[in-house]
mmCIF file of C-alpha atoms in Angstrom:
data_model
loop_
_atom_site.group_PDB
_atom_site.id
_atom_site.type_symbol
_atom_site.label_atom_id
_atom_site.label_comp_id
_atom_site.label_asym_id
_atom_site.label_seq_id
_atom_site.Cartn_x
_atom_site.Cartn_y
_atom_site.Cartn_z
ATOM 1 C CA MET A 62 -22.307 170.475 22.860
ATOM 2 C CA LEU A 63 -24.906 171.295 20.209
ATOM 3 C CA TYR A 64 -26.449 174.756 20.220
ATOM 4 C CA ALA A 65 -29.725 175.193 18.334
ATOM 5 C CA LEU A 66 -30.661 178.829 17.760
ATOM 6 C CA HIS A 67 -34.371 179.046 17.104
ATOM 7 C CA GLN A 68 -37.312 181.277 16.309
ATOM 8 C CA GLU A 69 -40.335 181.761 18.586
ATOM 9 C CA ASP A 70 -42.208 178.881 16.916
ATOM 10 C CA GLY A 71 -39.318 176.437 17.387
ATOM 11 C CA ARG A 72 -37.816 176.582 13.891
ATOM 12 C CA ILE A 73 -34.070 176.053 14.058
ATOM 13 C CA HIS A 74 -32.330 178.731 12.000
ATOM 14 C CA GLN A 75 -28.772 177.953 13.062
ATOM 15 C CA ALA A 76 -27.071 174.980 14.678
ATOM 16 C CA ASN A 77 -23.535 175.082 16.035
ATOM 17 C CA LYS A 78 -21.401 172.320 17.476
ATOM 18 C CA LEU A 79 -19.060 173.477 20.238
ATOM 19 C CA TYR A 80 -16.254 171.089 21.146
ATOM 20 C CA ASP A 81 -14.865 173.146 24.027
ATOM 21 C CA ALA A 82 -15.820 171.820 27.468
ATOM 22 C CA ASP A 83 -16.150 175.372 28.790
ATOM 23 C CA THR A 84 -19.387 176.613 27.217
ATOM 24 C CA LYS A 85 -19.970 179.574 29.532
ATOM 25 C CA ARG A 86 -18.320 182.137 27.219
ATOM 26 C CA TYR A 87 -20.430 180.988 24.255
ATOM 27 C CA ASP A 88 -23.582 181.012 26.412
ATOM 28 C CA ASP A 89 -22.750 184.574 27.483
ATOM 29 C CA LEU A 90 -22.176 185.650 23.866
ATOM 30 C CA LEU A 91 -25.529 184.231 22.707
ATOM 31 C CA ASN A 92 -27.310 185.816 25.656
ATOM 32 C CA ASP A 93 -25.641 189.197 24.991
ATOM 33 C CA LEU A 94 -26.773 189.015 21.350
ATOM 34 C CA GLY A 95 -30.328 188.159 22.420
ATOM 35 C CA HIS A 96 -30.481 184.778 20.685
ATOM 36 C CA ALA A 97 -32.997 182.165 21.792
ATOM 37 C CA TYR A 98 -31.213 178.825 21.984
ATOM 38 C CA VAL A 99 -31.171 175.408 23.575
ATOM 39 C CA LYS A 100 -28.228 173.139 24.240
ATOM 40 C CA ALA A 101 -28.144 169.387 23.732
ATOM 41 C CA ASN A 102 -25.503 166.734 23.975
ATOM 42 C CA ALA A 103 -25.707 165.437 20.395
ATOM 43 C CA PRO A 104 -23.026 163.597 18.402
ATOM 44 C CA ALA A 105 -23.491 165.782 15.308
ATOM 45 C CA LEU A 106 -25.506 168.631 13.835
ATOM 46 C CA LEU A 107 -29.207 167.857 13.486
ATOM 47 C CA PRO A 108 -30.903 168.829 10.195
ATOM 48 C CA PRO A 109 -33.731 171.339 10.800
ATOM 49 C CA GLU A 110 -35.957 169.604 8.254
ATOM 50 C CA HIS A 111 -36.239 166.770 10.801
ATOM 51 C CA TRP A 112 -35.717 168.552 14.121
ATOM 52 C CA MET A 113 -37.190 171.518 16.001
ATOM 53 C CA VAL A 114 -37.084 173.114 19.421
ATOM 54 C CA ASP A 115 -39.926 172.502 21.844
ATOM 55 C CA VAL A 116 -39.949 176.061 23.156
ATOM 56 C CA LYS A 117 -41.916 175.275 26.328
ATOM 57 C CA ALA A 118 -39.770 172.281 27.298
ATOM 58 C CA LYS A 119 -36.599 174.021 26.041
ATOM 59 C CA GLU A 120 -35.351 170.907 24.293
ATOM 60 C CA ILE A 121 -34.677 169.647 20.792
ATOM 61 C CA CYS A 122 -37.258 167.181 19.514
ATOM 62 C CA GLU A 123 -38.108 165.461 16.264
ATOM 63 C CA ARG A 124 -40.668 167.197 14.052
ATOM 64 C CA PRO A 125 -43.937 165.232 13.791
ATOM 65 C CA VAL A 126 -44.681 163.189 10.679
ATOM 66 C CA MET A 127 -47.587 164.325 8.528
ATOM 67 C CA ARG A 128 -50.094 161.534 7.843
ATOM 68 C CA ALA A 129 -51.314 162.784 4.451
ATOM 69 C CA THR A 130 -51.786 160.065 1.811
ATOM 70 C CA ALA A 131 -53.071 159.543 -1.701
ATOM 71 C CA TYR A 132 -56.310 157.635 -2.196
ATOM 72 C CA ALA A 133 -54.352 155.728 -4.858
ATOM 73 C CA ASN A 134 -50.727 156.148 -5.932
ATOM 74 C CA ILE A 135 -51.402 154.694 -9.387
ATOM 75 C CA ILE A 136 -54.403 156.033 -11.279
ATOM 76 C CA LYS A 137 -55.752 156.023 -14.815
ATOM 77 C CA ALA A 138 -54.639 159.005 -16.918
ATOM 78 C CA GLY A 139 -57.447 161.483 -17.519
ATOM 79 C CA THR A 140 -59.076 160.919 -14.110
ATOM 80 C CA ASN A 141 -58.680 162.768 -10.814
ATOM 81 C CA ALA A 142 -56.128 162.252 -8.056
ATOM 82 C CA LEU A 143 -57.216 162.562 -4.434
ATOM 83 C CA LEU A 144 -55.042 163.506 -1.459
ATOM 84 C CA LEU A 145 -56.379 162.688 2.014
ATOM 85 C CA ASN A 146 -55.622 163.527 5.657
ATOM 86 C CA ILE A 147 -54.030 166.882 4.856
ATOM 87 C CA PRO A 148 -53.699 169.048 7.976
ATOM 88 C CA HIS A 149 -55.942 172.120 7.902
ATOM 89 C CA GLY A 150 -54.038 175.205 6.718
ATOM 90 C CA ALA A 151 -51.299 173.302 4.870
ATOM 91 C CA ASP A 152 -49.729 174.579 1.653
ATOM 92 C CA VAL A 153 -49.999 172.063 -1.201
ATOM 93 C CA THR A 154 -47.891 172.189 -4.366
ATOM 94 C CA ILE A 155 -48.454 169.761 -7.253
ATOM 95 C CA LEU A 156 -45.571 169.213 -9.685
ATOM 96 C CA ALA A 157 -45.386 167.343 -12.983
ATOM 97 C CA VAL A 158 -42.532 167.189 -15.478
ATOM 98 C CA GLY A 159 -40.456 169.383 -13.158
ATOM 99 C CA ALA A 160 -42.917 172.279 -13.082
ATOM 100 C CA VAL A 161 -45.559 173.489 -10.648
ATOM 101 C CA ILE A 162 -48.985 172.789 -12.134
ATOM 102 C CA ARG A 163 -51.062 173.717 -9.101
ATOM 103 C CA SER A 164 -50.419 175.534 -5.856
ATOM 104 C CA VAL A 165 -52.924 175.788 -3.016
ATOM 105 C CA PRO A 166 -51.851 177.994 -0.112
ATOM 106 C CA LYS A 167 -53.488 177.367 3.272
ATOM 107 C CA LEU A 168 -55.892 174.581 2.292
ATOM 108 C CA ASP A 169 -59.181 175.035 4.160
ATOM 109 C CA GLY A 170 -60.075 171.332 4.218
ATOM 110 C CA ASP A 171 -58.369 167.996 4.715
ATOM 111 C CA GLU A 172 -58.648 166.673 1.138
ATOM 112 C CA LEU A 173 -57.565 167.903 -2.275
ATOM 113 C CA GLU A 174 -58.748 166.485 -5.589
ATOM 114 C CA PHE A 175 -57.035 167.529 -8.802
ATOM 115 C CA PRO A 176 -57.342 166.471 -12.458
ATOM 116 C CA VAL A 177 -54.481 164.681 -14.166
ATOM 117 C CA ALA A 178 -53.578 164.807 -17.857
ATOM 118 C CA SER A 179 -54.994 162.271 -20.287
ATOM 119 C CA VAL A 180 -51.464 161.023 -21.010
ATOM 120 C CA PRO A 181 -49.251 158.982 -18.662
ATOM 121 C CA CYS A 182 -47.348 161.204 -16.256
ATOM 122 C CA LYS A 183 -45.843 161.218 -12.766
ATOM 123 C CA TYR A 184 -47.056 163.791 -10.255
ATOM 124 C CA THR A 185 -45.479 164.875 -6.997
ATOM 125 C CA ALA A 186 -47.506 166.524 -4.256
ATOM 126 C CA VAL A 187 -45.522 168.444 -1.649
ATOM 127 C CA ILE A 188 -47.453 169.363 1.498
ATOM 128 C CA THR A 189 -45.982 171.748 4.055
ATOM 129 C CA LEU A 190 -47.240 172.967 7.415
ATOM 130 C CA TRP A 191 -45.170 173.840 10.459
ATOM 131 C CA PRO A 192 -44.231 171.986 12.652
ATOM 132 C CA PHE A 193 -44.748 168.852 10.529
ATOM 133 C CA LYS A 194 -41.998 167.417 8.362
ATOM 134 C CA ASP A 195 -42.731 168.170 4.708
ATOM 135 C CA CYS A 196 -44.750 165.378 3.119
ATOM 136 C CA THR A 197 -44.066 164.218 -0.452
ATOM 137 C CA ILE A 198 -46.574 161.978 -2.222
ATOM 138 C CA GLU A 199 -45.931 160.416 -5.630
ATOM 139 C CA ILE A 200 -48.852 159.662 -7.955
ATOM 140 C CA GLU A 201 -48.456 157.974 -11.316
ATOM 141 C CA ALA A 202 -51.074 158.296 -14.040
ATOM 142 C CA ILE A 203 -50.970 155.335 -16.431
ATOM 143 C CA ALA A 204 -52.682 154.653 -19.759
#
């Protein structure tokens, strides 16, 4: 039996696999400690970057996929890159050469345009907003 301990918003902060058929003692322990949890018959642990708890339904479900995209994944160096369909309130981080070059917390729109260097470079945009799975978009600036 899989136990997913979760926060109020459904984020799984601990997952335990119990192989004992008698789960009552473990249920009692979690209840005594005040943990919010759901149980599921799953073959293995489920990674929280892909799974969450639907608190109302009291079940484990897959996190929704974010539909953010780039207007173009290959662009001319020295122009602007454009990200589209970003959920309102998402955090956007732009990386290049292994470093953060721009960070926008709680975007107030659904698009983000940013300038790219005048030399060829690869950019990675990481967009995060609960409960969506993190979205990674690659953009390559070419000469």
